[in-house]
Structures are given as structure tokens and as C-alpha cells.
Short mmCIF file of C-alpha atoms and ligand atoms in Angstrom, two decimals:
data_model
loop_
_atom_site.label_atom_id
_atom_site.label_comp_id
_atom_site.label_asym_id
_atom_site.label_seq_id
_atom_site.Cartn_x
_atom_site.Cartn_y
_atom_site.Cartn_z
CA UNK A 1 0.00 0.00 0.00
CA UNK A 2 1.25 3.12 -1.07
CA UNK A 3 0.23 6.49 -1.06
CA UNK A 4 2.00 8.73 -3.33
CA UNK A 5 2.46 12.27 -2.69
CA UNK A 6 1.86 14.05 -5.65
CA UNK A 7 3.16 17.35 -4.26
CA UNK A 8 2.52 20.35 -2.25
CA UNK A 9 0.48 18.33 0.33
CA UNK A 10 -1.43 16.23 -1.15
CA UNK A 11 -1.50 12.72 -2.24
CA UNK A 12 -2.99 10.73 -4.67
CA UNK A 13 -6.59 9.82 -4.35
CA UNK A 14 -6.97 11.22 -1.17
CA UNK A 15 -9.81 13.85 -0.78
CA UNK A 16 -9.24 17.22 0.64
CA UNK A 17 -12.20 17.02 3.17
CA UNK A 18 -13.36 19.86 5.62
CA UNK A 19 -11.99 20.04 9.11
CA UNK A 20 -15.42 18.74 10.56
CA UNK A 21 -18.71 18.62 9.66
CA UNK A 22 -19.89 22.39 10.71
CA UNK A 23 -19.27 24.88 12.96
CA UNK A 24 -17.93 28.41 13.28
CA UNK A 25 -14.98 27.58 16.25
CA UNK A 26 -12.13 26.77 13.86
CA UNK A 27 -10.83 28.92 11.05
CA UNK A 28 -8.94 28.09 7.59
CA UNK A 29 -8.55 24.18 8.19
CA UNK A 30 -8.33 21.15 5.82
CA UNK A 31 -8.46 17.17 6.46
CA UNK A 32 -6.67 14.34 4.41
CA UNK A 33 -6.97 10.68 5.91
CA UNK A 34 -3.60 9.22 4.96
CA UNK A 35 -3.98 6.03 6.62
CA UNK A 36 -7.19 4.29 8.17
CA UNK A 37 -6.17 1.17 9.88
CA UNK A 38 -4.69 -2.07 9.36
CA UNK A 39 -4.40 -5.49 11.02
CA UNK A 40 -2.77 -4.60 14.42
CA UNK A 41 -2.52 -0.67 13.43
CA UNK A 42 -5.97 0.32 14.36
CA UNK A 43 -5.07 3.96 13.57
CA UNK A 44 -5.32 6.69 11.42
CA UNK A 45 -3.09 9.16 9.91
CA UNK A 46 -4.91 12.52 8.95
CA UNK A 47 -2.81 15.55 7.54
CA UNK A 48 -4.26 18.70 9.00
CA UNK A 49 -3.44 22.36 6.93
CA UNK A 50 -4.10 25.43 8.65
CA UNK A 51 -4.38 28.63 6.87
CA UNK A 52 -2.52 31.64 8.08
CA UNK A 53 -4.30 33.15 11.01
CA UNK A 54 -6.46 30.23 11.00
CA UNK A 55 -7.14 27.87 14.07
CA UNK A 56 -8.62 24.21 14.80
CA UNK A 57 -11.03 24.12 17.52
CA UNK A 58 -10.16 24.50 21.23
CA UNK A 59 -11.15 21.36 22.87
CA UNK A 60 -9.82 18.50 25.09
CA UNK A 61 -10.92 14.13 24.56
CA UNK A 62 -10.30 10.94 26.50
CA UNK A 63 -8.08 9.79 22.75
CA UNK A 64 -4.84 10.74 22.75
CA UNK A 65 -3.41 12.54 19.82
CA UNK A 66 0.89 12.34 18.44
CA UNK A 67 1.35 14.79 16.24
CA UNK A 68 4.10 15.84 13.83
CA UNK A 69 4.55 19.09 12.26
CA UNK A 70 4.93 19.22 8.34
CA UNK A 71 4.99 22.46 7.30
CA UNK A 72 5.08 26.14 8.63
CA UNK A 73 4.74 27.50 12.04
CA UNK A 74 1.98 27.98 14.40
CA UNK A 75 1.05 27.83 18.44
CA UNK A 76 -0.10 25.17 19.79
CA UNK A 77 -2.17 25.76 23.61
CA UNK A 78 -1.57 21.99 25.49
CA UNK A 79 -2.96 22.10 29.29
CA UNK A 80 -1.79 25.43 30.33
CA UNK A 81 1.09 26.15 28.74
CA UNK A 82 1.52 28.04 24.53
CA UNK A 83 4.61 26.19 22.74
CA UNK A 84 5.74 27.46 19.34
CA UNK A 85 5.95 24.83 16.92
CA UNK A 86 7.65 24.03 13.62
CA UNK A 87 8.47 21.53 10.80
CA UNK A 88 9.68 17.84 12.35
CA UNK A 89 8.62 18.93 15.71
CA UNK A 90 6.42 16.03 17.67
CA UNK A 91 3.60 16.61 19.96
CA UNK A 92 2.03 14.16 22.18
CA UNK A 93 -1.38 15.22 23.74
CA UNK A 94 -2.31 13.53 26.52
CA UNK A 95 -5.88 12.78 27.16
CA UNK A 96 -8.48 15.31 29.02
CA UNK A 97 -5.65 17.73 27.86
CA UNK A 98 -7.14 21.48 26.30
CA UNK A 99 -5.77 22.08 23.01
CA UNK A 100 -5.99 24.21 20.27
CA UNK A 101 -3.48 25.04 16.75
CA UNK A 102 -3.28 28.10 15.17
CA UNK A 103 -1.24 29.08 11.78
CA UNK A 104 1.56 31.56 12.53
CA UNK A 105 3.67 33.27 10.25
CA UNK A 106 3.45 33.05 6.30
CA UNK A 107 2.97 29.89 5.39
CA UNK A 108 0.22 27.30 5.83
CA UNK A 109 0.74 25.01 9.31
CA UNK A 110 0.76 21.44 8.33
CA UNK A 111 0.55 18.51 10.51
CA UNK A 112 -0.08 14.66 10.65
CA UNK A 113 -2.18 13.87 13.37
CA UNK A 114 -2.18 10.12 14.44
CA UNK A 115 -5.15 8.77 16.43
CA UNK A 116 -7.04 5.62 17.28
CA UNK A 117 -9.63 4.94 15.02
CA UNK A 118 -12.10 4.02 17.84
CA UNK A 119 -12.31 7.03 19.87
CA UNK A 120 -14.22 9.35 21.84
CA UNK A 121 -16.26 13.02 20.53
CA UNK A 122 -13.93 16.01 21.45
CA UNK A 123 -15.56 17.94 23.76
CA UNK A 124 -15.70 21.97 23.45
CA UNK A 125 -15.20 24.23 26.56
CA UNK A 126 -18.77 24.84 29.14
CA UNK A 127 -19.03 28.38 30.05
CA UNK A 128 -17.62 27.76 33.87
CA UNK A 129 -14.64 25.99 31.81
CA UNK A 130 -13.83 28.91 29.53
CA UNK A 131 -13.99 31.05 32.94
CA UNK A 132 -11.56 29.34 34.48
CA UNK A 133 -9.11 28.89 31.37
CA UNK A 134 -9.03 32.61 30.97
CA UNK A 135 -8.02 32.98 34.42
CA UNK A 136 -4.42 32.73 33.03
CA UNK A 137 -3.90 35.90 31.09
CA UNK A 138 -2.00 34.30 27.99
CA UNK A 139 -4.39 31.96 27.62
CA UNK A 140 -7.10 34.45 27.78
CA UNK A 141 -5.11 35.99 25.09
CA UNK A 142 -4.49 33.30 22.88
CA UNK A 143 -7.86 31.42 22.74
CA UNK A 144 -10.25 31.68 19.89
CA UNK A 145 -13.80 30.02 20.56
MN1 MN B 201 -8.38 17.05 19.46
#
């Protein structure tokens, strides 16, 4: 099984999909599934592409997700701390763990984004949630919702 990259981020027969299904709390995002499972690799591989000063939703899940950065720059919110992250860099995001990607700089953010393919629904911040996030000023600061 092969699948070819044809160039600038995308691959053959793979569809560019939308981000999810609807919704106005993410900006500027595309969805590729690379890879959808296998035999004892019950996984899949998506490529994520966020526009500049676009964003994917800010949310937290039981799954886990390992991610590896592709392409361009961006922020990434994980718990309570912002990290700047770039091409080859790999992020691990634990479970019941707040995060959120945004584009930064010129260039679209890319990023494979491994998960199980049994998993649970991300959950968005409550109000009381969002409160207490925002307590931290940089957070405040950073998060789009
Ligand atoms: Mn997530």
C-alpha cells in the first residue's frame, strides 16, 4: 500500500475534506486521511493544513493525539502552557488535555495527526470551563472560541 504524494500536500486519491462537519470555532482548516487502519494498526493518519491566522477548535478528549509538524509555524495551547511549533517537531497530547493550533507566520501550518480509530467526541469548553481557562492571562489571550 502506497500512497503517493503528488506534491505540495497532497497525495494521490486522497480527498481534501473539511476540518469537521460544521461549525464556526475553527478557522482556515483542511483534512486528508492518509492512513485508516490495518491489522494490528488500528489507527489513522490525517494531515491537518491550517491557513494563516487560522485555528482548529479549542477542545480536550479521552483519545490521545501524536502529532508531527509538516509544514510552517503555528502555536499550539496543550494544558496550560503556549509552545511554538515548527516543521519535524512532535507533539504528544495527553488525554483530558485542552488544546488548540493556530497558523503563525506566512505559510500554511501542516501537521499529521495520528489517532485511534475508535475514539471518543472532542468535547468543546462549558461556560464555567472557559472562565476558568481565561483565568491565566496568555491563555485568555491566545484562545479563539
Ligand atoms: Mn483534538
Amino acid at each position: 500500500m502506497l500512497t503517493r504524494h503528488r506534491g505540495n500536500f497532497q497525495w494521490d486519491d486522497v480527498a481534501v475534506l473539511a476540518y469537521k462537519e460544521e461549525g464556526t470555532h475553527f478557522k482556515n482548516i483542511t483534512r486528508q486521511v492518509l492512513f485508516d487502519g490495518l491489522a494490528d494498526v488500528p489507527c489513522q493518519l490525517r494531515y491537518f493544513e491550517i491557513e494563516p491566522a487560522g485555528y482548529s477548535t479549542l477542545e480536550q478528549h479521552q483519545h490521545v493525539h501524536l502529532v508531527i509538524i509538516l509544514r510552517g509555524q503555528g502555536d499550539v495551547l496543550l494544558g496550560q502552557h503556549i509552545h511554538h511549533v515548527a516543521q519535524n517537531d512532535v507533539i504528544a497530547i495527553p488525554p483530558h488535555t485542552w488544546h488548540q493550533f493556530q497558523a503563525t507566520g506566512e505559510d500554511s501550518l501542516g501537521f499529521l495527526c495520528l489517532v485511534n480509530q475508535e475514539r471518543d467526541k472532542a468535547l468543546r469548553p462549558t461556560e464555567d470551563e472557559l472562565h476558568l481557562l481565561c483565568e491565566i492571562p496568555k491563555i485568555a489571550a491566545f484562545i479563539r472560541s
